[in-house]
Short mmCIF file of C-alpha atoms in Angstrom, two decimals:
data_model
loop_
_atom_site.label_atom_id
_atom_site.label_comp_id
_atom_site.label_asym_id
_atom_site.label_seq_id
_atom_site.Cartn_x
_atom_site.Cartn_y
_atom_site.Cartn_z
CA MET A 1 -6.27 -12.45 34.63
CA THR A 2 -3.90 -9.51 35.02
CA SER A 3 -5.99 -6.37 35.51
CA LEU A 4 -6.02 -4.21 32.38
CA ASP A 5 -7.67 -0.84 32.87
CA ARG A 6 -10.18 -0.60 30.04
CA GLU A 7 -10.13 3.19 29.87
CA SER A 8 -6.31 3.37 29.69
CA CYS A 9 -6.16 0.60 27.12
CA TYR A 10 -8.80 2.23 24.96
CA ARG A 11 -6.95 5.58 25.05
CA ALA A 12 -3.82 3.76 23.81
CA VAL A 13 -5.85 2.16 21.01
CA LYS A 14 -7.41 5.49 19.98
CA SER A 15 -3.97 7.11 19.80
CA ARG A 16 -2.48 4.03 18.06
CA ASP A 17 0.39 4.15 20.55
CA ARG A 18 3.01 1.63 19.42
CA ARG A 19 4.61 1.56 22.87
CA PHE A 20 1.81 -0.75 23.98
CA ASP A 21 2.27 -3.27 21.15
CA GLY A 22 3.00 -6.59 22.83
CA VAL A 23 1.85 -5.29 26.23
CA PHE A 24 -1.84 -6.02 25.57
CA TYR A 25 -4.10 -7.04 22.68
CA THR A 26 -7.46 -5.65 21.57
CA ALA A 27 -10.22 -8.11 20.67
CA VAL A 28 -13.19 -6.86 18.66
CA ARG A 29 -16.48 -8.68 19.26
CA THR A 30 -18.15 -7.55 16.04
CA THR A 31 -15.39 -8.86 13.74
CA GLY A 32 -14.02 -11.78 15.77
CA ILE A 33 -10.42 -10.60 15.37
CA TYR A 34 -7.75 -9.32 17.74
CA CYS A 35 -5.25 -6.55 16.99
CA ARG A 36 -2.22 -4.77 18.37
CA PRO A 37 -3.01 -1.35 19.94
CA SER A 38 -1.44 0.48 16.98
CA CYS A 39 -3.56 -1.25 14.32
CA PRO A 40 -4.26 1.27 11.51
CA ALA A 41 -7.85 0.05 11.04
CA ARG A 42 -10.75 2.22 12.19
CA THR A 43 -10.97 2.29 15.99
CA PRO A 44 -13.85 0.08 17.16
CA ALA A 45 -16.46 1.31 19.59
CA PHE A 46 -15.56 1.04 23.27
CA GLN A 47 -18.43 -1.34 24.03
CA ASN A 48 -17.28 -3.74 21.30
CA VAL A 49 -13.76 -4.40 22.57
CA THR A 50 -12.10 -6.47 25.25
CA PHE A 51 -8.43 -6.43 26.20
CA HIS A 52 -6.12 -9.39 26.67
CA PRO A 53 -2.62 -9.65 28.21
CA SER A 54 -1.40 -12.16 25.62
CA ALA A 55 -2.12 -13.31 22.10
CA ALA A 56 -2.84 -16.77 23.48
CA SER A 57 -5.57 -15.32 25.72
CA ALA A 58 -7.27 -13.71 22.73
CA GLN A 59 -6.99 -16.92 20.72
CA ALA A 60 -8.41 -18.96 23.60
CA ALA A 61 -11.40 -16.58 23.64
CA GLY A 62 -12.07 -17.46 20.01
CA TYR A 63 -10.53 -14.47 18.23
CA ARG A 64 -8.38 -14.65 15.09
CA ALA A 65 -5.28 -12.57 14.40
CA CYS A 66 -5.78 -9.41 12.35
CA LYS A 67 -4.22 -9.82 8.89
CA ARG A 68 -3.56 -6.10 8.63
CA CYS A 69 -1.53 -5.39 11.78
CA LEU A 70 -0.22 -8.93 12.53
CA PRO A 71 -0.52 -8.58 16.32
CA ASP A 72 1.52 -11.70 17.09
CA ALA A 73 4.57 -10.19 15.33
CA THR A 74 5.17 -7.56 18.02
CA PRO A 75 8.13 -7.64 20.40
CA GLY A 76 7.40 -9.38 23.70
CA SER A 77 6.20 -7.52 26.75
CA PRO A 78 9.00 -5.67 28.56
CA ASP A 79 7.26 -6.55 31.82
CA TRP A 80 8.53 -10.12 31.52
CA ASP A 81 12.07 -8.92 32.26
CA VAL A 82 11.25 -5.98 34.52
CA ALA A 83 9.21 -7.89 37.09
CA ALA A 84 10.60 -11.38 36.33
CA THR A 85 7.61 -13.00 38.00
CA ALA A 86 7.03 -16.73 37.63
CA ALA A 87 4.79 -15.94 34.65
CA GLY A 88 7.45 -13.80 33.00
CA ARG A 89 10.16 -16.41 33.53
CA ALA A 90 7.85 -19.10 32.18
CA MET A 91 7.13 -17.03 29.07
CA ARG A 92 10.86 -16.80 28.31
CA LEU A 93 11.17 -20.58 28.58
CA ILE A 94 8.03 -21.18 26.49
CA ALA A 95 9.50 -18.96 23.78
CA ASP A 96 12.67 -21.06 23.93
CA GLY A 97 10.59 -24.18 23.17
CA VAL A 98 10.76 -25.83 26.59
CA VAL A 99 7.11 -26.95 26.47
CA ASP A 100 7.67 -28.51 23.03
CA ARG A 101 10.75 -30.41 24.26
CA GLU A 102 9.94 -31.19 27.89
CA GLY A 103 6.21 -30.66 28.27
CA VAL A 104 4.43 -28.68 30.97
CA ASP A 105 6.09 -30.80 33.67
CA GLY A 106 9.52 -29.76 32.44
CA LEU A 107 8.53 -26.10 32.30
CA ALA A 108 7.11 -26.21 35.82
CA ARG A 109 10.22 -27.93 37.15
CA ARG A 110 12.46 -25.21 35.72
CA VAL A 111 10.37 -22.40 37.15
CA GLY A 112 10.06 -24.15 40.52
CA TYR A 113 6.33 -24.85 40.77
CA THR A 114 3.99 -27.78 40.32
CA PRO A 115 2.38 -27.99 36.85
CA ARG A 116 -1.05 -27.27 38.31
CA HIS A 117 0.08 -24.19 40.22
CA LEU A 118 2.06 -22.84 37.27
CA THR A 119 -1.01 -23.23 35.06
CA ARG A 120 -3.03 -21.24 37.60
CA ILE A 121 -0.40 -18.48 37.65
CA LEU A 122 -0.20 -18.21 33.87
CA THR A 123 -3.95 -18.25 33.45
CA ALA A 124 -4.35 -15.54 36.10
CA GLU A 125 -1.63 -13.26 34.69
CA LEU A 126 -1.72 -13.97 30.95
CA GLY A 127 -5.18 -15.35 30.35
CA ALA A 128 -4.01 -18.75 29.07
CA GLY A 129 -2.23 -21.85 30.32
CA PRO A 130 1.19 -23.09 29.20
CA LEU A 131 -0.10 -25.29 26.38
CA ALA A 132 -2.12 -22.44 24.85
CA LEU A 133 0.81 -20.03 25.22
CA ALA A 134 3.16 -22.52 23.56
CA ARG A 135 0.65 -23.06 20.76
CA ALA A 136 0.44 -19.31 20.12
CA ARG A 137 4.22 -19.11 19.97
CA ARG A 138 4.39 -22.01 17.49
CA ALA A 139 1.78 -20.33 15.30
CA GLN A 140 3.75 -17.07 15.29
CA THR A 141 7.00 -18.82 14.34
CA ALA A 142 5.20 -20.74 11.60
CA ARG A 143 3.63 -17.59 10.13
CA VAL A 144 7.00 -15.83 9.96
CA LEU A 145 8.58 -18.83 8.23
CA ILE A 146 5.65 -19.15 5.80
CA GLU A 147 5.82 -15.50 4.78
CA THR A 148 9.59 -14.95 4.74
CA THR A 149 11.18 -18.23 3.63
CA GLU A 150 10.85 -20.77 0.83
CA LEU A 151 10.75 -23.79 3.15
CA THR A 152 8.17 -26.45 2.42
CA TYR A 153 5.17 -26.56 4.72
CA ALA A 154 6.32 -29.85 6.22
CA ASP A 155 9.70 -28.32 7.09
CA ILE A 156 7.99 -25.27 8.57
CA ALA A 157 5.69 -27.43 10.68
CA PHE A 158 8.56 -29.20 12.43
CA ALA A 159 10.80 -26.11 12.56
CA SER A 160 8.00 -24.32 14.43
CA GLY A 161 7.62 -27.09 17.00
CA PHE A 162 4.47 -28.81 15.75
CA SER A 163 4.36 -32.58 16.17
CA SER A 164 2.62 -33.17 12.84
CA VAL A 165 1.73 -31.42 9.60
CA ARG A 166 -1.96 -31.90 10.37
CA GLN A 167 -1.60 -30.11 13.72
CA PHE A 168 0.27 -27.32 11.92
CA ASN A 169 -2.46 -26.91 9.27
CA ASP A 170 -5.29 -26.95 11.81
CA THR A 171 -3.60 -24.38 14.06
CA ILE A 172 -2.78 -21.98 11.22
CA ARG A 173 -6.36 -22.12 9.95
CA GLU A 174 -7.78 -21.55 13.43
CA VAL A 175 -5.45 -18.70 14.44
CA TYR A 176 -5.27 -16.83 11.13
CA ALA A 177 -8.47 -17.96 9.36
CA SER A 178 -6.25 -18.82 6.39
CA SER A 179 -4.45 -21.86 5.11
CA PRO A 180 -0.63 -21.88 4.93
CA THR A 181 -0.96 -21.54 1.15
CA ASP A 182 -3.10 -18.42 1.52
CA LEU A 183 -0.58 -16.84 3.91
CA ARG A 184 2.29 -17.50 1.53
CA GLY A 185 0.42 -16.12 -1.43
CA ARG A 186 0.64 -19.40 -3.34
CA ARG A 187 4.40 -19.27 -3.73
CA GLY A 188 5.83 -22.72 -3.81
CA GLY A 189 8.25 -24.11 -1.26
CA ARG A 190 11.47 -25.97 -1.61
CA PRO A 191 13.16 -28.54 0.63
CA ALA A 192 15.01 -27.19 3.64
CA THR A 193 18.68 -26.33 3.29
CA GLY A 194 19.13 -25.59 6.98
CA THR A 195 19.41 -21.85 6.36
CA VAL A 196 16.59 -19.57 7.53
CA THR A 197 16.54 -15.77 7.34
CA MET A 198 14.13 -13.97 9.65
CA ARG A 199 13.33 -10.40 10.63
CA LEU A 200 13.28 -9.90 14.40
CA ALA A 201 11.13 -7.02 15.67
CA VAL A 202 12.64 -4.50 18.11
CA ARG A 203 11.15 -1.37 19.67
CA THR A 204 12.61 1.96 18.64
CA PRO A 205 14.74 3.91 19.16
CA TYR A 206 17.33 1.19 18.73
CA LEU A 207 21.09 1.87 18.73
CA GLY A 208 22.18 -1.32 17.00
CA SER A 209 25.67 -0.05 16.16
CA ALA A 210 26.57 0.34 19.83
CA LEU A 211 25.40 -3.19 20.59
CA LEU A 212 27.45 -4.58 17.70
CA ASP A 213 30.51 -2.64 18.89
CA PHE A 214 30.11 -4.05 22.40
CA LEU A 215 29.95 -7.59 21.05
CA ALA A 216 32.79 -7.09 18.57
CA VAL A 217 35.24 -5.90 21.24
CA ARG A 218 34.60 -9.10 23.20
CA ALA A 219 34.34 -11.53 20.25
CA ILE A 220 36.22 -14.82 20.76
CA PRO A 221 37.93 -16.10 17.60
CA GLY A 222 36.32 -19.28 16.32
CA VAL A 223 33.11 -18.73 18.31
CA GLU A 224 32.29 -15.19 17.18
CA ALA A 225 33.08 -12.89 14.29
CA ALA A 226 32.15 -9.29 13.55
CA GLY A 227 32.48 -6.72 10.79
CA ASP A 228 31.04 -3.44 9.65
CA GLY A 229 27.34 -3.62 10.53
CA TRP A 230 27.21 -7.33 11.33
CA TYR A 231 27.97 -9.91 14.02
CA ALA A 232 27.98 -13.71 13.82
CA ARG A 233 28.48 -16.56 16.25
CA THR A 234 28.05 -20.27 16.81
CA LEU A 235 25.05 -21.69 18.67
CA SER A 236 24.66 -24.76 20.86
CA LEU A 237 20.99 -25.72 20.59
CA PRO A 238 18.73 -28.47 21.99
CA HIS A 239 18.81 -30.64 18.83
CA GLY A 240 22.17 -29.72 17.34
CA THR A 241 24.52 -26.91 16.44
CA GLY A 242 24.04 -23.77 14.38
CA THR A 243 25.28 -20.32 13.53
CA VAL A 244 23.64 -16.92 13.23
CA ARG A 245 24.64 -13.79 11.37
CA LEU A 246 23.00 -10.56 12.50
CA GLU A 247 22.57 -7.24 10.75
CA VAL A 248 21.22 -4.77 13.28
CA PRO A 249 19.80 -1.32 12.50
CA ASP A 250 20.12 2.10 14.02
CA ALA A 251 16.59 3.49 14.28
CA ASP A 252 16.09 6.90 15.88
CA GLU A 253 12.35 7.56 15.70
CA PRO A 254 10.73 6.56 19.01
CA GLY A 255 7.60 4.48 19.38
CA GLN A 256 8.00 2.45 16.19
CA THR A 257 9.10 -1.08 15.33
CA ALA A 258 12.38 -1.80 13.55
CA PHE A 259 13.76 -5.13 12.39
CA ALA A 260 17.08 -6.90 12.80
CA THR A 261 17.93 -9.43 10.09
CA ALA A 262 19.04 -12.82 11.42
CA THR A 263 20.32 -15.55 9.12
CA PHE A 264 20.40 -18.92 10.87
CA THR A 265 22.22 -21.98 9.62
CA LEU A 266 20.91 -24.89 11.67
CA GLU A 267 21.86 -28.52 11.87
CA ASP A 268 18.25 -29.33 12.85
CA LEU A 269 15.37 -27.03 11.86
CA ARG A 270 13.49 -27.98 15.02
CA ASP A 271 15.84 -25.53 16.76
CA THR A 272 14.42 -22.54 14.87
CA ALA A 273 12.27 -21.28 17.74
CA ALA A 274 14.99 -21.75 20.36
CA ALA A 275 17.61 -20.04 18.20
CA THR A 276 15.28 -17.12 17.51
CA GLU A 277 14.44 -16.56 21.17
CA ARG A 278 18.08 -16.71 22.23
CA VAL A 279 19.08 -14.17 19.63
CA ARG A 280 16.24 -11.90 20.75
CA ARG A 281 17.72 -12.04 24.25
CA LEU A 282 21.10 -11.09 22.83
CA LEU A 283 19.51 -8.07 21.11
CA ASP A 284 17.50 -7.00 24.19
CA ALA A 285 14.66 -6.90 21.69
CA ASP A 286 11.77 -6.61 24.16
CA CYS A 287 13.07 -3.54 25.99
CA ASP A 288 10.84 -0.46 26.02
CA PRO A 289 13.43 2.27 25.29
CA VAL A 290 10.91 5.10 25.66
CA ALA A 291 10.11 4.03 29.22
CA VAL A 292 13.83 3.80 30.02
CA ALA A 293 14.51 7.26 28.57
CA ASP A 294 11.55 8.78 30.43
CA ALA A 295 12.88 7.41 33.73
CA PHE A 296 16.24 9.15 33.20
CA ALA A 297 14.87 12.38 31.71
CA GLY A 298 15.45 14.53 34.80
CA ASP A 299 18.66 12.92 35.99
CA PRO A 300 21.62 15.33 35.75
CA LEU A 301 24.16 12.53 35.21
CA ILE A 302 22.47 9.82 33.12
CA GLY A 303 19.91 12.04 31.37
CA PRO A 304 22.41 13.70 29.00
CA LEU A 305 23.99 10.32 28.21
CA VAL A 306 20.60 8.87 27.27
CA ARG A 307 19.82 11.83 25.03
CA ALA A 308 23.20 11.42 23.34
CA ARG A 309 22.63 7.71 22.67
CA PRO A 310 18.87 7.06 22.40
CA GLY A 311 17.95 3.40 22.16
CA LEU A 312 21.09 1.99 23.80
CA ARG A 313 20.47 -1.63 24.79
CA VAL A 314 21.93 -4.00 27.35
CA PRO A 315 23.52 -6.82 25.31
CA GLY A 316 22.19 -10.16 26.46
CA HIS A 317 23.61 -13.54 25.56
CA VAL A 318 22.60 -16.73 23.78
CA ASP A 319 24.09 -19.07 26.39
CA GLY A 320 23.98 -18.47 30.15
CA PRO A 321 26.74 -20.92 31.13
CA GLU A 322 29.07 -19.45 28.51
CA ILE A 323 28.71 -15.89 29.77
CA ALA A 324 29.17 -17.08 33.37
CA VAL A 325 32.46 -18.72 32.42
CA ARG A 326 33.55 -15.62 30.55
CA ALA A 327 32.70 -13.46 33.57
CA VAL A 328 35.05 -15.56 35.70
CA LEU A 329 37.74 -15.33 33.04
CA GLY A 330 37.37 -11.55 33.12
CA GLN A 331 37.96 -11.11 36.83
CA GLN A 332 40.75 -8.58 37.40
CA VAL A 333 41.90 -8.56 33.76
CA SER A 334 41.34 -6.44 30.68
CA VAL A 335 38.96 -7.21 27.84
CA ALA A 336 41.86 -8.23 25.61
CA GLY A 337 43.34 -10.47 28.28
CA ALA A 338 40.06 -12.26 28.87
CA ARG A 339 39.58 -12.77 25.12
CA THR A 340 43.02 -14.36 24.89
CA VAL A 341 42.30 -16.82 27.69
CA ALA A 342 38.86 -17.62 26.27
CA ALA A 343 40.34 -18.23 22.83
CA ARG A 344 42.78 -20.75 24.33
CA LEU A 345 39.96 -22.60 26.05
CA VAL A 346 37.99 -22.72 22.81
CA ALA A 347 40.97 -24.00 20.81
CA GLU A 348 41.80 -26.69 23.36
CA HIS A 349 38.36 -27.74 24.62
CA GLY A 350 35.69 -26.36 22.28
CA ARG A 351 33.70 -28.72 20.07
CA PRO A 352 34.41 -28.19 16.34
CA LEU A 353 31.44 -27.33 14.13
CA PRO A 354 30.55 -30.02 11.57
CA ASN A 355 30.54 -27.33 8.85
CA PRO A 356 32.68 -24.29 9.72
CA VAL A 357 31.63 -21.07 8.00
CA ASP A 358 33.09 -17.56 7.79
CA GLY A 359 35.59 -18.03 10.59
CA LEU A 360 33.10 -19.74 12.90
CA THR A 361 34.75 -23.04 13.74
CA HIS A 362 33.94 -24.06 17.33
CA LEU A 363 31.30 -24.07 20.00
CA PHE A 364 32.33 -22.58 23.32
CA PRO A 365 33.36 -25.42 25.72
CA ASP A 366 30.37 -26.77 27.63
CA ALA A 367 30.19 -26.80 31.42
CA ALA A 368 30.71 -30.58 31.74
CA THR A 369 33.94 -30.41 29.73
CA LEU A 370 35.37 -27.56 31.79
CA ALA A 371 34.24 -29.12 35.08
CA ALA A 372 36.39 -32.16 34.32
CA LEU A 373 39.58 -30.09 34.03
CA SER A 374 42.14 -29.59 36.76
CA PRO A 375 42.44 -25.97 37.98
CA GLU A 376 46.21 -26.32 37.71
CA ASP A 377 45.93 -26.88 33.97
CA LEU A 378 43.94 -23.73 33.28
CA PRO A 379 45.73 -20.61 31.94
CA MET A 380 44.83 -18.41 34.92
CA PRO A 381 45.64 -17.96 38.62
CA ARG A 382 44.99 -21.08 40.67
CA ALA A 383 42.17 -19.54 42.75
CA ARG A 384 40.33 -18.37 39.65
CA GLY A 385 40.76 -21.80 38.09
CA ARG A 386 39.18 -23.42 41.14
CA ALA A 387 36.26 -20.98 40.96
CA LEU A 388 35.80 -21.75 37.25
CA VAL A 389 35.80 -25.51 37.77
CA ALA A 390 33.39 -25.25 40.72
CA LEU A 391 31.04 -23.03 38.71
CA CYS A 392 31.04 -25.46 35.80
CA ALA A 393 30.45 -28.42 38.13
CA ALA A 394 27.35 -26.68 39.53
CA LEU A 395 26.11 -25.93 36.02
CA ALA A 396 26.79 -29.44 34.71
CA SER A 397 25.03 -31.10 37.66
CA GLY A 398 21.93 -28.94 37.31
CA GLU A 399 22.44 -27.42 40.74
CA LEU A 400 22.69 -24.02 39.03
CA ALA A 401 20.63 -23.02 35.98
CA LEU A 402 21.11 -19.84 33.96
CA ASP A 403 18.19 -20.19 31.53
CA ARG A 404 15.95 -17.41 32.94
CA GLY A 405 13.72 -19.99 34.56
CA PRO A 406 14.81 -19.79 38.23
CA ASP A 407 14.23 -16.78 40.45
CA ARG A 408 17.00 -14.20 39.97
CA ASP A 409 17.66 -13.80 43.69
CA ASP A 410 18.04 -17.56 44.07
CA VAL A 411 20.52 -17.64 41.20
CA ARG A 412 22.56 -14.87 42.78
CA ARG A 413 22.67 -16.66 46.12
CA ARG A 414 23.82 -19.87 44.47
CA LEU A 415 26.53 -18.04 42.55
CA LEU A 416 27.84 -16.24 45.63
CA ALA A 417 28.00 -19.57 47.48
CA ILE A 418 30.72 -20.72 45.05
CA PRO A 419 34.18 -19.83 46.41
CA GLY A 420 35.87 -17.28 44.19
CA ILE A 421 32.65 -15.77 42.81
CA GLY A 422 31.81 -12.38 44.24
CA PRO A 423 29.15 -9.72 43.69
CA TRP A 424 30.75 -8.32 40.50
CA THR A 425 30.66 -11.71 38.76
CA ALA A 426 27.20 -12.65 40.03
CA ASP A 427 25.72 -9.31 39.03
CA TYR A 428 27.35 -9.36 35.62
CA VAL A 429 25.81 -12.78 34.99
CA ALA A 430 22.42 -11.32 35.99
CA LEU A 431 22.98 -8.42 33.60
CA ARG A 432 23.91 -10.50 30.56
CA ALA A 433 22.47 -14.00 31.08
CA LEU A 434 19.29 -13.32 33.04
CA GLY A 435 18.26 -10.08 31.34
CA HIS A 436 17.98 -8.25 34.67
CA PRO A 437 17.16 -4.58 33.95
CA ASP A 438 18.09 -3.36 37.43
CA VAL A 439 21.70 -4.42 38.07
CA PHE A 440 24.59 -2.09 38.84
CA LEU A 441 28.28 -2.89 39.34
CA PRO A 442 29.64 -0.07 41.53
CA THR A 443 33.11 -1.61 41.85
CA ASP A 444 33.62 -2.09 38.10
CA ILE A 445 36.69 -0.23 36.95
CA GLY A 446 34.88 1.06 33.88
CA ILE A 447 32.11 2.53 36.03
CA ARG A 448 34.61 4.18 38.33
CA ASP A 449 36.51 5.66 35.38
CA ALA A 450 33.28 6.88 33.79
CA LEU A 451 32.11 8.60 36.97
CA ALA A 452 35.49 10.25 37.44
CA GLY A 453 35.38 11.49 33.85
CA LEU A 454 31.93 12.97 34.49
CA GLY A 455 33.12 14.80 37.60
CA ARG A 456 31.64 12.44 40.18
CA ALA A 457 33.45 10.63 42.96
CA PRO A 458 33.75 6.88 42.14
CA ALA A 459 33.17 6.07 45.81
CA THR A 460 29.60 7.37 45.46
CA ALA A 461 28.68 4.93 42.66
CA ALA A 462 26.33 2.77 44.71
CA GLN A 463 24.63 5.80 46.24
CA LEU A 464 24.14 7.46 42.85
CA ALA A 465 22.68 4.26 41.38
CA GLU A 466 19.85 4.19 43.91
CA ALA A 467 18.14 6.93 41.89
CA TRP A 468 18.29 4.86 38.70
CA THR A 469 16.09 1.96 39.83
CA PRO A 470 14.46 0.02 38.10
CA TRP A 471 16.71 0.62 35.07
CA ARG A 472 20.18 0.51 36.62
CA SER A 473 21.41 -1.95 33.98
CA TYR A 474 20.80 0.71 31.31
CA ALA A 475 22.59 3.33 33.41
CA GLN A 476 25.49 0.87 33.59
CA LEU A 477 25.65 0.63 29.79
CA HIS A 478 25.39 4.38 29.31
CA LEU A 479 28.28 4.93 31.70
CA TRP A 480 30.38 2.31 29.91
CA GLN A 481 29.52 3.91 26.59
CA SER A 482 30.66 7.30 27.86
CA LEU A 483 34.21 5.95 27.87
CA THR A 484 36.42 5.64 24.83
CA PRO A 485 35.97 2.38 22.88
CA GLU A 486 39.32 1.10 24.16
CA THR A 487 38.19 1.17 27.80
CA PRO A 488 34.61 -0.07 28.01
CA GLY A 489 35.07 -1.87 31.32
CA LYS A 490 36.27 -5.28 32.32
CA GLU A 491 35.53 -8.36 30.24
CA LYS A 492 32.29 -9.69 30.98
#
């Protein structure tokens, strides 16, 4: 199991430091429960506690979730994206529901290990194997749906990924020492309408308005829509289609937990977990903004930008292939130009939604559809069209995967092997699709303009960025944000 220093963990528990929520869990022998480090209950004696790297590890050791602090409702560990080890990549896929859909064999295949070896890795680093980790994730999703929606228990069971209502009931009783009825407070349920509203936890500070502005500038008509304080888009999910509407907060106080409101309309409720995880990626919800700010505190260039915009996030994406296509479309053109080309592709090749809502009418064209097109028929220079078709062919064949399962360096090598895809495109895909926290685009025109505006020579961009590791992606966003809204960089 990943080494957790007992003294350091206990100091965090005594100080109720919220920055460690989701990083480790405290199990109390005398009560049989496990808590988040910031639990408001009286601090247990040092000799009565053990520390676990995951909720699943605590559950496997026989502990139940604390009903006061709800430890499984914390944001995920930021280490999953920072290190991007096999365990971290597997956790992202487990949260997306891969184990529920494809089993442990499918998860192992995506990460690039045998099932047995992946189980050893997860048990060593997170204290539990893939089945236990998937079970903990299902229980968390179920609890949120029980407490925040009016869905019937049967609908919740299948929306959470359970294979039967009996399995759902048994798991809830074991993890929470309560029945689903007790958790809901004896409110009744009603049949599913396909609409689920959830609160998604994010660490503070959180500058939600900047993230919404970033997405709004790049929104493709038909696929995305945005307004004052909200953003919505269509979703292509494992069992069907869907949409999500997000209301994202600005929260300034550090070390707390804020919540974004996500309203999902799903064709199949079994996609609830996958939709939730993909939207969390979009929100960069698991970032530790205090750690990022501390890293830049003494930097003369980025430090003032971070203090001016605390909680700025790197916008992720809900669909890796889509953002890769959009990155190619954005080569050597403005944001507005890339949006225009993308809108044409959507109108001509996107799949219409069965039930359009609020201007959301189409899914973005899938890789197989675009791979079948002739480069000559695409509304772009011939060389870029060939690069787009080759990229989509690699995605459609499975030769290239952008689901956070493969190793990031391997993905970059595969992207650069495609003619017409260079470092800017490959690194932008890593930034948005893979959640890489340490990517910098020194040749980006927005970065060069930002550095010039801050009195630095654009030619020194790569050299300057060396001091910003391992958070260069956040430096990238702060530099983009230092520009006027009309010139935030190339389309991505």
